[in-house]
Protein backbone atom coordinates (compact mmCIF):
# COMPACT_ATOMS: atom_id res chain seq x y z
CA UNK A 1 -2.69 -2.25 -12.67
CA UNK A 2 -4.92 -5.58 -12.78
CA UNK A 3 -3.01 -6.93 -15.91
CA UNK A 4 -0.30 -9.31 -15.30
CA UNK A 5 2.13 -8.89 -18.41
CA UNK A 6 5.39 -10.89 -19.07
CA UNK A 7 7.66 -7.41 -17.87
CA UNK A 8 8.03 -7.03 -14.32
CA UNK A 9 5.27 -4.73 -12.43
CA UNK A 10 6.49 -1.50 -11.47
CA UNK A 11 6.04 -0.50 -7.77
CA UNK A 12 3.39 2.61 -9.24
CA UNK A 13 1.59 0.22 -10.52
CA UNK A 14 1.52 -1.76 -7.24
CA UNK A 15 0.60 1.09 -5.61
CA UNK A 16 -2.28 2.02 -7.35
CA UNK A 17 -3.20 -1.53 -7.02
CA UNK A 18 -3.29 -1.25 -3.17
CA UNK A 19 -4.99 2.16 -3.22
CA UNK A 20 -7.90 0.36 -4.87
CA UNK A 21 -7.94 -3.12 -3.13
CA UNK A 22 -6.42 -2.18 0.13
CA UNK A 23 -8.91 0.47 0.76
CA UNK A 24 -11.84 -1.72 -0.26
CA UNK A 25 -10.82 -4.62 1.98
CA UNK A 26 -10.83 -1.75 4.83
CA UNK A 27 -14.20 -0.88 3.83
CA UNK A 28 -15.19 -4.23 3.73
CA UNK A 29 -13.37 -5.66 6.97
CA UNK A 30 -15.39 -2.72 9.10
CA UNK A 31 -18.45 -2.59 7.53
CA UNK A 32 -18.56 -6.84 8.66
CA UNK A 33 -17.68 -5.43 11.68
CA UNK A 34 -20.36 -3.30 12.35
CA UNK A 35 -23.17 -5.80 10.98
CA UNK A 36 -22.02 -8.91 12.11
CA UNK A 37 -19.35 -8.42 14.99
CA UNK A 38 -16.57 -10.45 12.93
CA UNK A 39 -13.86 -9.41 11.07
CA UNK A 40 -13.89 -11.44 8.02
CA UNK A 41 -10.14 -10.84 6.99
CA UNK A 42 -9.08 -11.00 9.90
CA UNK A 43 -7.81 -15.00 9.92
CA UNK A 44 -4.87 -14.72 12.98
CA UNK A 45 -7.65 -13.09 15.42
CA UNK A 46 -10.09 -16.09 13.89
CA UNK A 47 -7.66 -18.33 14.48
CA UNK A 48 -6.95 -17.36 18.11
CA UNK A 49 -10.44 -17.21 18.85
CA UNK A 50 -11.12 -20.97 17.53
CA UNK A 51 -8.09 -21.93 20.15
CA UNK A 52 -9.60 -20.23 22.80
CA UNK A 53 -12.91 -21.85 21.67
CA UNK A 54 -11.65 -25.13 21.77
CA UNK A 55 -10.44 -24.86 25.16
CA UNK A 56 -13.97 -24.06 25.73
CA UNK A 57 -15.40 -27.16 24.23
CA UNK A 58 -18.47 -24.66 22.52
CA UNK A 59 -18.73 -27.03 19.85
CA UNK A 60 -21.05 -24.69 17.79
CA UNK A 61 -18.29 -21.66 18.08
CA UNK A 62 -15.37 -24.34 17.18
CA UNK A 63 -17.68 -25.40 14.13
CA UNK A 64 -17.89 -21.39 13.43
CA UNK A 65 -14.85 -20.29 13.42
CA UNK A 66 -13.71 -23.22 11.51
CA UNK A 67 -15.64 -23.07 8.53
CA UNK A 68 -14.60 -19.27 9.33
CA UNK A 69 -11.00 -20.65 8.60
CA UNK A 70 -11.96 -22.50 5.68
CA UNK A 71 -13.94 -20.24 3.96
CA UNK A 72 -11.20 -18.01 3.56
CA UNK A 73 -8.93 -20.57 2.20
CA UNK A 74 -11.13 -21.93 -0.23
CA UNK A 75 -11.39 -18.45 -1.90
CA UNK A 76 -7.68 -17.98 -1.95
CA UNK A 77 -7.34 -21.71 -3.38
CA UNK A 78 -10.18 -20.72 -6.10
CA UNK A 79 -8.62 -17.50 -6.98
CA UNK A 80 -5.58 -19.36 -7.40
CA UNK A 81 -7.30 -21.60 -9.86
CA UNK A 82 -9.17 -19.24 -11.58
CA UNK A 83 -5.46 -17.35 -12.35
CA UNK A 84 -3.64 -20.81 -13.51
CA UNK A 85 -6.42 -21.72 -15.42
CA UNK A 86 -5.96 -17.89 -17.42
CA UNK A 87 -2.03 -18.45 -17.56
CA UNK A 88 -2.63 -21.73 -19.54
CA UNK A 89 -5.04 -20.38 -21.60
CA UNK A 90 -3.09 -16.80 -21.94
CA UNK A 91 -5.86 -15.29 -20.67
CA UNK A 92 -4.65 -11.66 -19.79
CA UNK A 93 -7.94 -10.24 -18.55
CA UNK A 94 -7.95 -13.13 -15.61
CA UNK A 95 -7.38 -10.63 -13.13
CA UNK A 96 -9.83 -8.13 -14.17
CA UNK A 97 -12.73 -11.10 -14.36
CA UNK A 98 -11.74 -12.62 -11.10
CA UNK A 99 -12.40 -8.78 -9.52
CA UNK A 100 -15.76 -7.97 -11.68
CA UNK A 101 -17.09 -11.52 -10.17
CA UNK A 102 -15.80 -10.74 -6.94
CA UNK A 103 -17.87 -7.63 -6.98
CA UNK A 104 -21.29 -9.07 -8.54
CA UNK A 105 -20.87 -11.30 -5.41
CA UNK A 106 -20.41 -8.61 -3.08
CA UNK A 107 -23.13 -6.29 -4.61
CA UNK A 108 -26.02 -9.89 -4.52
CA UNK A 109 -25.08 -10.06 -0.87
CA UNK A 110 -25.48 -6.44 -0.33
CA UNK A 111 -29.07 -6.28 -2.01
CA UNK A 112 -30.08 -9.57 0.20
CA UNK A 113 -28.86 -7.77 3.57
CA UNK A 114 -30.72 -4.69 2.33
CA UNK A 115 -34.26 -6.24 2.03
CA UNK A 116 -33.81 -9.53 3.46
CA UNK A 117 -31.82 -9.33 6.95
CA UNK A 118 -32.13 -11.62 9.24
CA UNK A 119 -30.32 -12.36 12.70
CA UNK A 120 -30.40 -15.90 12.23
CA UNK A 121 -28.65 -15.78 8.71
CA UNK A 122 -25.79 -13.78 10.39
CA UNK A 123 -23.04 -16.76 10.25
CA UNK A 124 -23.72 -17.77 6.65
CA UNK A 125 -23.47 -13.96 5.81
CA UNK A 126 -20.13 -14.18 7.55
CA UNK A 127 -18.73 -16.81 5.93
CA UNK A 128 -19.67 -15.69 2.47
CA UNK A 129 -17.60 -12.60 3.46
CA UNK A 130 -14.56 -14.25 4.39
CA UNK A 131 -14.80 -16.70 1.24
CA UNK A 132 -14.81 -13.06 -0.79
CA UNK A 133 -11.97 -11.83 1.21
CA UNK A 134 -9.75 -14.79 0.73
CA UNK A 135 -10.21 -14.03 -2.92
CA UNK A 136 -9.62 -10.21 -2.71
CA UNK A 137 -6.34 -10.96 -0.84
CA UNK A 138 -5.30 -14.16 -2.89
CA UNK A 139 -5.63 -12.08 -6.13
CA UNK A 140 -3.45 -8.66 -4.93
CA UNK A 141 -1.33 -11.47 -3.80
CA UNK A 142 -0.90 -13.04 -7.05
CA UNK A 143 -1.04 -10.42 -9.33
CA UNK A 144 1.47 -7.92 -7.27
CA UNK A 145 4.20 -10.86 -6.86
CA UNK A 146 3.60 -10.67 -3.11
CA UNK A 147 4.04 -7.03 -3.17
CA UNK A 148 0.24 -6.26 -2.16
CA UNK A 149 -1.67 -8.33 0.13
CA UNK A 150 -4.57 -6.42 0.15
CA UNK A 151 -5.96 -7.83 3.40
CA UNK A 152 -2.90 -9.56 5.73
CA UNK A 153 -1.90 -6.31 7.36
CA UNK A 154 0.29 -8.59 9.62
CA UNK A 155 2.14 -9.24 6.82
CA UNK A 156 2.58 -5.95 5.20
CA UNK A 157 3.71 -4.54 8.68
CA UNK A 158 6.22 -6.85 8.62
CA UNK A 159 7.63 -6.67 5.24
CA UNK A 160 7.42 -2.73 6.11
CA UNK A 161 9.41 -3.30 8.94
CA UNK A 162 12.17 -5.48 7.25
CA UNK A 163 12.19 -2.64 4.53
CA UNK A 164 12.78 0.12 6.97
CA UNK A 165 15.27 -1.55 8.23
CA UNK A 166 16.80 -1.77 5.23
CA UNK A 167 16.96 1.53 4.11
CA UNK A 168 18.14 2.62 7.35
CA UNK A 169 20.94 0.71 7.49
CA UNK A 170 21.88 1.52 3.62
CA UNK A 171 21.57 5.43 4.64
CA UNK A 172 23.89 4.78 7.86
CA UNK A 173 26.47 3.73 5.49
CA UNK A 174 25.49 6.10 2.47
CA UNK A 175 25.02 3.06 0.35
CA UNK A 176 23.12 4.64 -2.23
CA UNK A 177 23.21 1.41 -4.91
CA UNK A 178 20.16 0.52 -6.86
CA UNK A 179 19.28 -2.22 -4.19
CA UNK A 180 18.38 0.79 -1.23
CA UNK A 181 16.27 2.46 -4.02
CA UNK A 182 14.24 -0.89 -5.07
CA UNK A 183 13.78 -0.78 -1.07
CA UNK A 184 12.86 2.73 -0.55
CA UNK A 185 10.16 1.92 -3.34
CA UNK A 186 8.86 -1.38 -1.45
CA UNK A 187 8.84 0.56 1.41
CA UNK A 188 6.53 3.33 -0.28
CA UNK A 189 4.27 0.62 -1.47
CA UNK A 190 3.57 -1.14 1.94
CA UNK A 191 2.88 1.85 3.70
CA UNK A 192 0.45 2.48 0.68
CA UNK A 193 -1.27 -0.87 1.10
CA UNK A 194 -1.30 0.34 5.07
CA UNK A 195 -2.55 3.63 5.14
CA UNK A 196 -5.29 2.45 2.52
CA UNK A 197 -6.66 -0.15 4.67
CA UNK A 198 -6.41 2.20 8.32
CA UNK A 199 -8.54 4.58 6.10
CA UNK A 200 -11.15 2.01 4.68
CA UNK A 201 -11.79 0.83 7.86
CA UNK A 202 -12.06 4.31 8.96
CA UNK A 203 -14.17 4.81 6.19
CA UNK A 204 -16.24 1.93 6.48
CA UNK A 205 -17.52 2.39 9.99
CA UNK A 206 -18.28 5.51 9.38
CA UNK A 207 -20.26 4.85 6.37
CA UNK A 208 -22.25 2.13 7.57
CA UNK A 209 -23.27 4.04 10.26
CA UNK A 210 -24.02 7.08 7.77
CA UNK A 211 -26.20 4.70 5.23
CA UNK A 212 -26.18 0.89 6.77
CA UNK A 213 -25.65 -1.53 4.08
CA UNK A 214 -25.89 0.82 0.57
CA UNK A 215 -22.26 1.25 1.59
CA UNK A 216 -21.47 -2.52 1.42
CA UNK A 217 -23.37 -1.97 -2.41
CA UNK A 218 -21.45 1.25 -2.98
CA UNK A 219 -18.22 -1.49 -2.49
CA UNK A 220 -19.34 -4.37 -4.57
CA UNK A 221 -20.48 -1.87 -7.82
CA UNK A 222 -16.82 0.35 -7.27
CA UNK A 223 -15.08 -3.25 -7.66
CA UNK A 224 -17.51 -4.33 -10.89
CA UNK A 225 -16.68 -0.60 -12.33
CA UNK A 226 -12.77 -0.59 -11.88
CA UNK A 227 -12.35 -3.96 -13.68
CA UNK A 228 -15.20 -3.26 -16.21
CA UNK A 229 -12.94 -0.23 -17.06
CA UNK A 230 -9.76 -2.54 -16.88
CA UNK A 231 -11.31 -4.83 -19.41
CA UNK A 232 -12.95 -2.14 -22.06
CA UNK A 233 -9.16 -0.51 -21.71
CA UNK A 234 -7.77 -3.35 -22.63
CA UNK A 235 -9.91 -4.80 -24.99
CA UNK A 236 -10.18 -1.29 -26.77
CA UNK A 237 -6.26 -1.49 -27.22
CA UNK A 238 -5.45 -4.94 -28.47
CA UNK A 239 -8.28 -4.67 -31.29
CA UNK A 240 -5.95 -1.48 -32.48
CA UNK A 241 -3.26 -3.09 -32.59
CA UNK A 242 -4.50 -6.25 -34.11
CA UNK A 243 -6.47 -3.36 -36.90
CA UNK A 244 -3.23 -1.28 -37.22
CA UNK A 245 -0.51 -4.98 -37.91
């Protein structure tokens, strides 16, 4: 699922995908939540706020949710390098690295909120967060086609939406052609990325609750163990093949 080949992706693999990254961005998403008060993939609240913050002329909230802003975009524009750089250097593990990074990052900031924590370093926390989240979401984005966005639930509810529609309409007048089926599956695979991220964020206020920020660790080593296994898989496989030729 975190391997980008030259076939098209299948829609089980997509799934899976969004079982994985959806629910982690859940976890993620609430677990910020509970420490910090902010939602750090949440950009279209973020975005609201810095309007209303403006109108407020609170310079030091405008300058927050700002870098807030940016933070998130600069991961998605780094992911986004990271994965062109791969392409030209037919790099098929890209994915898989960008994801075991991704989670040595998370796991560092875990361990310093663990036995450092500090009110005052609240906002930088933050903001490290949402630089992590714009490459969690860039990354599904990128490697799923568009299929998975792992954290712009907007989004997904209304590409669900357009493919509900769809497949109503097609079963109103029995179309049954291969297009209402490649909709039914698209349809299957948003409400997957969906119902994983309702029941991270389920999760992940419960959790951090239940064990504070170990569960923001337990996130960060699950992401470092599901790519490690990615790359051993496929490392294991193309030295057979190349041993077998």
């Amino acid at each position: 699922m975190l391997i980008k080949l030259k076939k098209e992706r299948t829609h089980r693999e997509d799934r899976r995908l969004a079982l994985w990254l959806a629910t982690s961005a859940g976890l993620l998403n609430a677990i910020a939540l509970g420490a910090f008060g902010f939602f750090p993939s949440h950009m279209t609240g973020n975005t609201s706020q810095l309007s209303s913050e403006v109108s407020s002329t609170d310079l030091s909230d405008i300058i927050f949710f700002s870098a807030i802003i940016l933070s998130f975009v600069t991961g998605a524009i780094a992911a986004r390098l990271i994965v062109l750089w791969g392409i030209i250097h037919n790099i098929r593990l890209v994915f898989c690295q960008i994801l075991f990074v991704e989670g040595l990052l998370l796991s560092g900031v875990s361990f310093y909120e663990m036995y450092f924590h500090a009110m005052s370093s609240n906002r930088e926390i933050v903001l490290f967060l949402c630089g992590l989240m714009g490459i969690h979401n860039s990354t599904s984005t990128q490697l799923s086609g568009g299929r998975v966005r792992s954290t712009h639930i907007t989004g997904t509810l209304t590409d669900a939406g357009i493919s509900l529609a769809s497949v109503a309409v097609a079963m109103l007048r029995r179309d049954y052609s291969k297009n209402t089926a490649a909709q039914k599956s698209q349809l299957l695979t948003h409400l997957t990325t969906l119902f994983s991220f309702i029941t991270g964020g389920i999760a992940g206020l419960l959790l951090f609750r239940w064990i504070g920020f170990n569960a923001m660790l337990a996130i960060g080593l699950m992401l470092v163990l599901v790519a490690s296994v990615s790359i051993i898989t496929v490392s294991t496989r193309v030295r057979r093949v190349r041993a077998s030729a």
